[in-house]
PDB file of C-alpha atoms in Angstrom:
ATOM      1  CA  UNK A   1     -22.625  -9.861  -8.383  1.00 35.00           C
ATOM      2  CA  UNK A   2     -20.462 -12.626  -7.007  1.00 36.00           C
ATOM      3  CA  UNK A   3     -17.202 -11.340  -5.556  1.00 38.00           C
ATOM      4  CA  UNK A   4     -15.907 -14.409  -3.826  1.00 41.00           C
ATOM      5  CA  UNK A   5     -13.637 -16.711  -5.827  1.00 42.00           C
ATOM      6  CA  UNK A   6     -14.524 -20.247  -6.785  1.00 38.00           C
ATOM      7  CA  UNK A   7     -12.067 -23.023  -7.667  1.00 41.00           C
ATOM      8  CA  UNK A   8      -9.103 -21.025  -6.636  1.00 46.00           C
ATOM      9  CA  UNK A   9     -10.037 -17.940  -8.696  1.00 49.00           C
ATOM     10  CA  UNK A  10     -12.324 -14.962  -8.308  1.00 53.00           C
ATOM     11  CA  UNK A  11     -15.201 -15.155 -10.787  1.00 60.00           C
ATOM     12  CA  UNK A  12     -14.585 -13.492 -14.106  1.00 72.00           C
ATOM     13  CA  UNK A  13     -13.145 -10.300 -12.600  1.00 83.00           C
ATOM     14  CA  UNK A  14     -10.638  -8.891 -10.142  1.00 88.00           C
ATOM     15  CA  UNK A  15     -11.532  -8.952  -6.522  1.00 90.00           C
ATOM     16  CA  UNK A  16     -12.977  -5.620  -5.178  1.00 91.00           C
ATOM     17  CA  UNK A  17     -10.422  -3.080  -4.042  1.00 92.00           C
ATOM     18  CA  UNK A  18     -11.931  -3.125  -0.536  1.00 91.00           C
ATOM     19  CA  UNK A  19     -10.658  -6.687  -0.174  1.00 92.00           C
ATOM     20  CA  UNK A  20      -7.050  -5.717  -0.224  1.00 93.00           C
ATOM     21  CA  UNK A  21      -6.511  -1.850  -0.386  1.00 92.00           C
ATOM     22  CA  UNK A  22      -6.561   0.477   2.563  1.00 89.00           C
ATOM     23  CA  UNK A  23      -9.435   3.001   2.202  1.00 82.00           C
ATOM     24  CA  UNK A  24      -8.916   6.693   2.346  1.00 75.00           C
ATOM     25  CA  UNK A  25      -9.439   8.098   5.828  1.00 71.00           C
ATOM     26  CA  UNK A  26      -9.087   4.791   7.570  1.00 72.00           C
ATOM     27  CA  UNK A  27      -7.409   4.316  10.914  1.00 76.00           C
ATOM     28  CA  UNK A  28      -3.663   4.510  11.109  1.00 83.00           C
ATOM     29  CA  UNK A  29      -1.868   1.435   9.692  1.00 87.00           C
ATOM     30  CA  UNK A  30      -0.593   0.368  13.044  1.00 87.00           C
ATOM     31  CA  UNK A  31      -4.023   0.499  14.562  1.00 87.00           C
ATOM     32  CA  UNK A  32      -5.450  -1.522  11.669  1.00 90.00           C
ATOM     33  CA  UNK A  33      -2.789  -4.180  12.086  1.00 92.00           C
ATOM     34  CA  UNK A  34      -3.280  -4.289  15.948  1.00 89.00           C
ATOM     35  CA  UNK A  35      -7.011  -4.843  15.518  1.00 89.00           C
ATOM     36  CA  UNK A  36      -6.570  -7.624  12.960  1.00 90.00           C
ATOM     37  CA  UNK A  37      -3.883  -9.405  14.989  1.00 91.00           C
ATOM     38  CA  UNK A  38      -5.815  -9.142  18.254  1.00 87.00           C
ATOM     39  CA  UNK A  39      -3.466  -6.729  19.893  1.00 84.00           C
ATOM     40  CA  UNK A  40      -0.051  -5.279  19.311  1.00 84.00           C
ATOM     41  CA  UNK A  41       1.612  -7.817  21.436  1.00 83.00           C
ATOM     42  CA  UNK A  42       0.419 -10.531  19.120  1.00 89.00           C
ATOM     43  CA  UNK A  43       2.386  -9.063  16.188  1.00 92.00           C
ATOM     44  CA  UNK A  44       5.885 -10.082  17.105  1.00 92.00           C
ATOM     45  CA  UNK A  45       8.436 -12.305  15.238  1.00 93.00           C
ATOM     46  CA  UNK A  46      11.585 -13.694  16.876  1.00 90.00           C
ATOM     47  CA  UNK A  47      14.837 -12.405  15.386  1.00 89.00           C
ATOM     48  CA  UNK A  48      16.791 -15.362  16.645  1.00 80.00           C
ATOM     49  CA  UNK A  49      18.985 -13.555  19.133  1.00 75.00           C
ATOM     50  CA  UNK A  50      16.503 -12.913  21.954  1.00 77.00           C
ATOM     51  CA  UNK A  51      15.007  -9.870  20.251  1.00 84.00           C
ATOM     52  CA  UNK A  52      11.531  -9.355  18.874  1.00 86.00           C
ATOM     53  CA  UNK A  53      10.445  -7.353  15.957  1.00 91.00           C
ATOM     54  CA  UNK A  54       6.909  -5.907  15.233  1.00 92.00           C
ATOM     55  CA  UNK A  55       5.505  -7.339  12.069  1.00 94.00           C
ATOM     56  CA  UNK A  56       2.792  -6.353   9.694  1.00 96.00           C
ATOM     57  CA  UNK A  57       0.639  -8.196   7.109  1.00 97.00           C
ATOM     58  CA  UNK A  58       0.840  -7.004   3.454  1.00 97.00           C
ATOM     59  CA  UNK A  59      -1.992  -8.001   1.091  1.00 97.00           C
ATOM     60  CA  UNK A  60      -1.034  -8.216  -2.604  1.00 96.00           C
ATOM     61  CA  UNK A  61      -3.229  -8.744  -5.579  1.00 94.00           C
ATOM     62  CA  UNK A  62      -1.935 -10.911  -8.407  1.00 92.00           C
ATOM     63  CA  UNK A  63      -3.977  -9.842 -11.357  1.00 89.00           C
ATOM     64  CA  UNK A  64      -3.215 -12.748 -13.706  1.00 88.00           C
ATOM     65  CA  UNK A  65      -4.675 -15.266 -11.328  1.00 89.00           C
ATOM     66  CA  UNK A  66      -7.046 -12.825  -9.554  1.00 90.00           C
ATOM     67  CA  UNK A  67      -5.703 -13.980  -6.127  1.00 92.00           C
ATOM     68  CA  UNK A  68      -4.865 -12.090  -3.042  1.00 95.00           C
ATOM     69  CA  UNK A  69      -1.754 -13.248  -1.148  1.00 96.00           C
ATOM     70  CA  UNK A  70      -0.763 -12.269   2.345  1.00 97.00           C
ATOM     71  CA  UNK A  71       2.815 -11.747   3.435  1.00 98.00           C
ATOM     72  CA  UNK A  72       4.325 -11.286   6.919  1.00 97.00           C
ATOM     73  CA  UNK A  73       6.824  -8.345   6.876  1.00 96.00           C
ATOM     74  CA  UNK A  74       9.256  -7.006   9.526  1.00 94.00           C
ATOM     75  CA  UNK A  75      12.644  -5.288   9.889  1.00 91.00           C
ATOM     76  CA  UNK A  76      15.842  -6.846  11.079  1.00 87.00           C
ATOM     77  CA  UNK A  77      19.011  -4.680  11.330  1.00 82.00           C
ATOM     78  CA  UNK A  78      17.500  -2.115   9.006  1.00 83.00           C
ATOM     79  CA  UNK A  79      16.557  -4.600   6.250  1.00 88.00           C
ATOM     80  CA  UNK A  80      13.057  -5.690   5.384  1.00 92.00           C
ATOM     81  CA  UNK A  81      12.297  -9.363   5.911  1.00 93.00           C
ATOM     82  CA  UNK A  82       9.300 -11.194   4.380  1.00 95.00           C
ATOM     83  CA  UNK A  83       7.554 -14.571   4.611  1.00 95.00           C
ATOM     84  CA  UNK A  84       4.594 -15.761   2.616  1.00 97.00           C
ATOM     85  CA  UNK A  85       1.650 -16.680   4.797  1.00 96.00           C
ATOM     86  CA  UNK A  86      -1.480 -17.742   2.670  1.00 96.00           C
ATOM     87  CA  UNK A  87      -4.005 -16.708   0.166  1.00 94.00           C
ATOM     88  CA  UNK A  88      -7.131 -14.968   1.389  1.00 94.00           C
ATOM     89  CA  UNK A  89     -10.598 -14.685  -0.247  1.00 91.00           C
ATOM     90  CA  UNK A  90     -12.841 -12.513   1.894  1.00 91.00           C
ATOM     91  CA  UNK A  91     -14.604  -9.510   0.463  1.00 89.00           C
ATOM     92  CA  UNK A  92     -13.151  -7.013   3.012  1.00 91.00           C
ATOM     93  CA  UNK A  93      -9.590  -6.094   3.814  1.00 92.00           C
ATOM     94  CA  UNK A  94     -10.099  -6.315   7.585  1.00 91.00           C
ATOM     95  CA  UNK A  95     -11.333  -9.878   7.397  1.00 92.00           C
ATOM     96  CA  UNK A  96      -8.377 -10.833   5.141  1.00 94.00           C
ATOM     97  CA  UNK A  97      -5.895  -9.290   7.577  1.00 95.00           C
ATOM     98  CA  UNK A  98      -7.333 -11.150  10.525  1.00 93.00           C
ATOM     99  CA  UNK A  99      -7.333 -14.491   8.686  1.00 94.00           C
ATOM    100  CA  UNK A 100      -3.630 -13.938   7.581  1.00 96.00           C
ATOM    101  CA  UNK A 101      -2.591 -13.103  11.247  1.00 95.00           C
ATOM    102  CA  UNK A 102      -4.392 -16.274  12.476  1.00 94.00           C
ATOM    103  CA  UNK A 103      -2.680 -18.393   9.798  1.00 94.00           C
ATOM    104  CA  UNK A 104       0.641 -16.914  10.624  1.00 95.00           C
ATOM    105  CA  UNK A 105       0.081 -17.801  14.196  1.00 92.00           C
ATOM    106  CA  UNK A 106      -1.036 -21.340  13.293  1.00 92.00           C
ATOM    107  CA  UNK A 107       2.136 -21.824  11.272  1.00 92.00           C
ATOM    108  CA  UNK A 108       4.350 -20.728  14.179  1.00 92.00           C
ATOM    109  CA  UNK A 109       5.631 -17.657  12.437  1.00 93.00           C
ATOM    110  CA  UNK A 110       4.874 -15.420  15.416  1.00 93.00           C
ATOM    111  CA  UNK A 111       6.553 -15.177  18.809  1.00 88.00           C
ATOM    112  CA  UNK A 112       4.925 -14.758  22.216  1.00 72.00           C
ATOM    113  CA  UNK A 113       5.870 -11.599  24.120  1.00 62.00           C
ATOM    114  CA  UNK A 114       6.317 -12.014  27.830  1.00 55.00           C
ATOM    115  CA  UNK A 115       6.117  -9.408  30.624  1.00 49.00           C
ATOM    116  CA  UNK A 116       9.198  -8.183  32.561  1.00 50.00           C
ATOM    117  CA  UNK A 117       8.964  -9.209  36.233  1.00 46.00           C
ATOM    118  CA  UNK A 118       8.793  -5.606  37.323  1.00 46.00           C
ATOM    119  CA  UNK A 119       5.794  -4.756  35.059  1.00 50.00           C
ATOM    120  CA  UNK A 120       2.439  -3.929  36.660  1.00 49.00           C
ATOM    121  CA  UNK A 121       0.554  -4.523  33.513  1.00 54.00           C
ATOM    122  CA  UNK A 122      -1.900  -7.449  33.244  1.00 51.00           C
ATOM    123  CA  UNK A 123      -0.729  -8.468  29.809  1.00 55.00           C
ATOM    124  CA  UNK A 124       1.765  -7.587  27.109  1.00 56.00           C
ATOM    125  CA  UNK A 125      -1.092  -5.872  25.248  1.00 55.00           C
ATOM    126  CA  UNK A 126      -1.853  -3.613  28.247  1.00 56.00           C
ATOM    127  CA  UNK A 127       1.815  -2.887  28.726  1.00 54.00           C
ATOM    128  CA  UNK A 128       2.109  -1.832  25.139  1.00 55.00           C
ATOM    129  CA  UNK A 129      -0.825   0.500  25.491  1.00 53.00           C
ATOM    130  CA  UNK A 130       0.576   1.994  28.659  1.00 53.00           C
ATOM    131  CA  UNK A 131       3.971   2.555  27.095  1.00 52.00           C
ATOM    132  CA  UNK A 132       2.456   4.007  23.919  1.00 50.00           C
ATOM    133  CA  UNK A 133       0.419   6.530  25.892  1.00 50.00           C
ATOM    134  CA  UNK A 134       1.815  10.049  25.927  1.00 49.00           C
ATOM    135  CA  UNK A 135       0.534  13.194  27.391  1.00 53.00           C
ATOM    136  CA  UNK A 136       0.559  15.020  24.123  1.00 61.00           C
ATOM    137  CA  UNK A 137       1.359  14.571  20.430  1.00 68.00           C
ATOM    138  CA  UNK A 138      -0.016  10.995  20.108  1.00 80.00           C
ATOM    139  CA  UNK A 139      -0.525   9.608  16.670  1.00 82.00           C
ATOM    140  CA  UNK A 140      -4.330  10.161  16.644  1.00 87.00           C
ATOM    141  CA  UNK A 141      -3.809  13.769  17.811  1.00 90.00           C
ATOM    142  CA  UNK A 142      -1.315  14.585  15.148  1.00 91.00           C
ATOM    143  CA  UNK A 143      -3.515  12.950  12.469  1.00 91.00           C
ATOM    144  CA  UNK A 144      -6.642  14.888  13.596  1.00 94.00           C
ATOM    145  CA  UNK A 145      -4.678  18.169  13.659  1.00 94.00           C
ATOM    146  CA  UNK A 146      -3.526  17.627  10.070  1.00 94.00           C
ATOM    147  CA  UNK A 147      -6.984  16.873   8.895  1.00 95.00           C
ATOM    148  CA  UNK A 148      -8.423  20.024  10.506  1.00 96.00           C
ATOM    149  CA  UNK A 149      -5.570  22.131   9.276  1.00 95.00           C
ATOM    150  CA  UNK A 150      -6.236  20.915   5.743  1.00 95.00           C
ATOM    151  CA  UNK A 151      -9.798  22.156   6.163  1.00 94.00           C
ATOM    152  CA  UNK A 152      -8.591  25.692   6.867  1.00 95.00           C
ATOM    153  CA  UNK A 153      -9.226  25.468  10.666  1.00 95.00           C
ATOM    154  CA  UNK A 154      -6.766  27.018  13.036  1.00 95.00           C
ATOM    155  CA  UNK A 155      -6.425  26.103  16.721  1.00 95.00           C
ATOM    156  CA  UNK A 156      -4.152  26.065  19.737  1.00 95.00           C
ATOM    157  CA  UNK A 157      -2.491  22.812  20.715  1.00 94.00           C
ATOM    158  CA  UNK A 158      -2.204  21.273  24.268  1.00 91.00           C
ATOM    159  CA  UNK A 159      -3.595  24.422  25.881  1.00 93.00           C
ATOM    160  CA  UNK A 160      -5.792  25.341  28.833  1.00 93.00           C
ATOM    161  CA  UNK A 161      -9.352  26.411  27.780  1.00 94.00           C
ATOM    162  CA  UNK A 162      -9.636  28.156  31.201  1.00 92.00           C
ATOM    163  CA  UNK A 163      -6.622  29.536  33.019  1.00 87.00           C
ATOM    164  CA  UNK A 164      -8.173  28.829  36.400  1.00 86.00           C
ATOM    165  CA  UNK A 165      -8.608  25.062  35.494  1.00 85.00           C
ATOM    166  CA  UNK A 166      -5.318  23.217  35.498  1.00 84.00           C
ATOM    167  CA  UNK A 167      -6.344  20.928  32.620  1.00 88.00           C
ATOM    168  CA  UNK A 168      -5.338  21.098  29.079  1.00 92.00           C
ATOM    169  CA  UNK A 169      -7.308  20.160  25.919  1.00 94.00           C
ATOM    170  CA  UNK A 170      -5.627  18.652  22.920  1.00 95.00           C
ATOM    171  CA  UNK A 171      -7.077  21.331  20.565  1.00 95.00           C
ATOM    172  CA  UNK A 172      -8.551  24.632  21.559  1.00 96.00           C
ATOM    173  CA  UNK A 173     -10.572  27.056  19.446  1.00 96.00           C
ATOM    174  CA  UNK A 174     -10.404  30.118  21.778  1.00 93.00           C
ATOM    175  CA  UNK A 175     -12.662  32.456  19.711  1.00 91.00           C
ATOM    176  CA  UNK A 176     -15.407  29.764  19.510  1.00 92.00           C
ATOM    177  CA  UNK A 177     -14.876  28.524  23.106  1.00 93.00           C
ATOM    178  CA  UNK A 178     -14.521  24.915  21.835  1.00 94.00           C
ATOM    179  CA  UNK A 179     -12.212  22.318  23.440  1.00 96.00           C
ATOM    180  CA  UNK A 180     -11.430  19.072  21.663  1.00 96.00           C
ATOM    181  CA  UNK A 181     -10.048  16.045  23.532  1.00 95.00           C
ATOM    182  CA  UNK A 182      -8.614  12.964  21.840  1.00 94.00           C
ATOM    183  CA  UNK A 183      -8.996  10.233  24.474  1.00 91.00           C
ATOM    184  CA  UNK A 184      -6.877   7.081  24.486  1.00 86.00           C
ATOM    185  CA  UNK A 185      -8.938   3.883  24.831  1.00 84.00           C
ATOM    186  CA  UNK A 186      -6.864   2.398  27.693  1.00 80.00           C
ATOM    187  CA  UNK A 187      -6.310   5.339  29.950  1.00 82.00           C
ATOM    188  CA  UNK A 188      -9.789   6.946  29.581  1.00 87.00           C
ATOM    189  CA  UNK A 189     -11.768   3.647  29.928  1.00 87.00           C
ATOM    190  CA  UNK A 190     -13.255   3.316  26.348  1.00 87.00           C
ATOM    191  CA  UNK A 191     -16.587   1.443  26.612  1.00 84.00           C
ATOM    192  CA  UNK A 192     -15.749  -0.445  23.463  1.00 80.00           C
ATOM    193  CA  UNK A 193     -12.082  -1.410  23.889  1.00 75.00           C
ATOM    194  CA  UNK A 194     -11.085  -1.057  27.506  1.00 76.00           C
ATOM    195  CA  UNK A 195     -10.608  -4.338  29.279  1.00 72.00           C
ATOM    196  CA  UNK A 196     -10.202  -4.410  33.093  1.00 72.00           C
ATOM    197  CA  UNK A 197      -6.689  -5.448  34.209  1.00 67.00           C
ATOM    198  CA  UNK A 198      -6.259  -8.830  35.973  1.00 66.00           C
ATOM    199  CA  UNK A 199      -2.886  -8.064  37.569  1.00 65.00           C
ATOM    200  CA  UNK A 200      -3.052  -5.366  40.271  1.00 70.00           C
ATOM    201  CA  UNK A 201      -6.804  -5.158  39.481  1.00 75.00           C
ATOM    202  CA  UNK A 202      -7.691  -2.814  42.372  1.00 79.00           C
ATOM    203  CA  UNK A 203      -4.989  -0.378  41.457  1.00 78.00           C
ATOM    204  CA  UNK A 204      -5.951  -0.147  37.860  1.00 78.00           C
ATOM    205  CA  UNK A 205      -9.686   0.023  38.576  1.00 82.00           C
ATOM    206  CA  UNK A 206      -9.122   2.963  40.806  1.00 87.00           C
ATOM    207  CA  UNK A 207      -6.799   4.627  38.220  1.00 85.00           C
ATOM    208  CA  UNK A 208      -9.140   4.279  35.325  1.00 87.00           C
ATOM    209  CA  UNK A 209     -12.233   5.219  37.311  1.00 90.00           C
ATOM    210  CA  UNK A 210     -10.383   8.309  38.502  1.00 91.00           C
ATOM    211  CA  UNK A 211      -9.597   9.270  34.990  1.00 90.00           C
ATOM    212  CA  UNK A 212     -13.239   8.903  33.879  1.00 92.00           C
ATOM    213  CA  UNK A 213     -14.362  10.961  36.796  1.00 94.00           C
ATOM    214  CA  UNK A 214     -11.821  13.604  36.016  1.00 92.00           C
ATOM    215  CA  UNK A 215     -12.989  13.742  32.334  1.00 94.00           C
ATOM    216  CA  UNK A 216     -16.638  14.161  33.505  1.00 95.00           C
ATOM    217  CA  UNK A 217     -15.611  16.926  35.884  1.00 94.00           C
ATOM    218  CA  UNK A 218     -13.618  18.654  33.197  1.00 95.00           C
ATOM    219  CA  UNK A 219     -16.652  18.569  30.854  1.00 95.00           C
ATOM    220  CA  UNK A 220     -18.890  19.997  33.584  1.00 95.00           C
ATOM    221  CA  UNK A 221     -16.498  22.843  34.420  1.00 94.00           C
ATOM    222  CA  UNK A 222     -16.025  23.900  30.777  1.00 95.00           C
ATOM    223  CA  UNK A 223     -19.738  23.711  30.027  1.00 95.00           C
ATOM    224  CA  UNK A 224     -20.540  25.798  33.072  1.00 95.00           C
ATOM    225  CA  UNK A 225     -18.095  28.372  31.819  1.00 94.00           C
ATOM    226  CA  UNK A 226     -19.797  28.587  28.449  1.00 93.00           C
ATOM    227  CA  UNK A 227     -17.468  26.280  26.521  1.00 94.00           C
ATOM    228  CA  UNK A 228     -18.355  23.403  24.224  1.00 94.00           C
ATOM    229  CA  UNK A 229     -16.596  20.075  24.600  1.00 95.00           C
ATOM    230  CA  UNK A 230     -15.862  17.561  21.886  1.00 96.00           C
ATOM    231  CA  UNK A 231     -14.293  14.209  22.736  1.00 96.00           C
ATOM    232  CA  UNK A 232     -12.925  11.816  20.134  1.00 94.00           C
ATOM    233  CA  UNK A 233     -11.812   8.280  20.954  1.00 92.00           C
ATOM    234  CA  UNK A 234      -8.497   7.282  19.431  1.00 88.00           C
ATOM    235  CA  UNK A 235     -10.112   4.320  17.690  1.00 88.00           C
ATOM    236  CA  UNK A 236     -12.686   6.433  15.834  1.00 90.00           C
ATOM    237  CA  UNK A 237     -12.389   7.245  12.116  1.00 91.00           C
ATOM    238  CA  UNK A 238     -10.464  10.504  12.295  1.00 92.00           C
ATOM    239  CA  UNK A 239     -11.568  11.692   8.916  1.00 93.00           C
ATOM    240  CA  UNK A 240     -15.175  11.432   9.945  1.00 93.00           C
ATOM    241  CA  UNK A 241     -14.314  13.118  13.359  1.00 93.00           C
ATOM    242  CA  UNK A 242     -12.682  16.049  11.497  1.00 95.00           C
ATOM    243  CA  UNK A 243     -15.714  16.352   9.217  1.00 95.00           C
ATOM    244  CA  UNK A 244     -18.035  16.510  12.245  1.00 93.00           C
ATOM    245  CA  UNK A 245     -15.837  18.981  14.065  1.00 95.00           C
ATOM    246  CA  UNK A 246     -15.709  21.184  10.988  1.00 95.00           C
ATOM    247  CA  UNK A 247     -19.506  21.053  10.516  1.00 93.00           C
ATOM    248  CA  UNK A 248     -20.144  21.884  14.123  1.00 90.00           C
ATOM    249  CA  UNK A 249     -17.795  24.857  13.999  1.00 92.00           C
ATOM    250  CA  UNK A 250     -19.287  26.231  10.824  1.00 91.00           C
ATOM    251  CA  UNK A 251     -22.748  25.818  12.245  1.00 90.00           C
ATOM    252  CA  UNK A 252     -21.974  27.454  15.529  1.00 87.00           C
ATOM    253  CA  UNK A 253     -20.203  30.318  13.914  1.00 88.00           C
ATOM    254  CA  UNK A 254     -23.111  30.882  11.523  1.00 86.00           C
ATOM    255  CA  UNK A 255     -25.390  31.062  14.655  1.00 82.00           C
ATOM    256  CA  UNK A 256     -23.058  33.682  16.141  1.00 72.00           C
ATOM    257  CA  UNK A 257     -21.698  31.547  18.871  1.00 54.00           C
ATOM    258  CA  UNK A 258     -18.445  33.433  19.410  1.00 52.00           C
ATOM    259  CA  UNK A 259     -16.650  34.831  22.371  1.00 46.00           C
ATOM    260  CA  UNK A 260     -18.937  37.425  24.004  1.00 39.00           C
ATOM    261  CA  UNK A 261     -22.057  35.657  22.747  1.00 38.00           C
ATOM    262  CA  UNK A 262     -24.192  33.327  24.794  1.00 34.00           C
ATOM    263  CA  UNK A 263     -23.038  29.634  24.209  1.00 34.00           C
ATOM    264  CA  UNK A 264     -25.252  26.750  25.129  1.00 34.00           C
ATOM    265  CA  UNK A 265     -23.716  23.598  26.436  1.00 35.00           C
ATOM    266  CA  UNK A 266     -23.491  20.524  24.307  1.00 35.00           C
TER     267      UNK A 266
END
């Protein structure tokens, strides 16, 4: 079945929903837009007074012509602004978003974000990641909590699995001795998305390497104490992560792995 359009139209039928609609359980909208644009710092528009606004791409299906159009949207003084970018024709939403961002850039609709002189970050993108990082209640953490709660699972938030270890897990299931960590890609050195800093390279290499070593040590101490450790990267599909956590919990509970029982390490 042909899904790409020909001669300005999709063949005989509407384009597939996956070409323009967000799928259920996908990553957060901001994360999706960041990926398509090539980084959060590449999503800015100039407001004309020295300020920048973060923009997003909206994909709209026009059923009569069977075309998908991309629009750049942002907010100025509390009011939504919009500019038409282009038509897109890929079979998948992510590809259409990426093309629209590139076309917006080519047309000069986007502004370049510069670093403050006092910043230690290597790029605007790194600075955005650093500023967005919080010790608790991050967007991915909140989303994962909600998904697990909807599945009937109850847990402690931002708690120490072991009192003697001064380290907190994002989610703790005390009765099952399970600790869940939601790791940010920048601060925890994600193998897929972490990019070494250029500015102050030695400082940041030492910092990220230290965080990785600390994570490994935390895992070892918890496993040695009979706990199980689950780590989720912030870029992962959180619905899938919640499903896997639920399945593992159910399986371990069925096997009788509760407090007071012998728990094998992961």
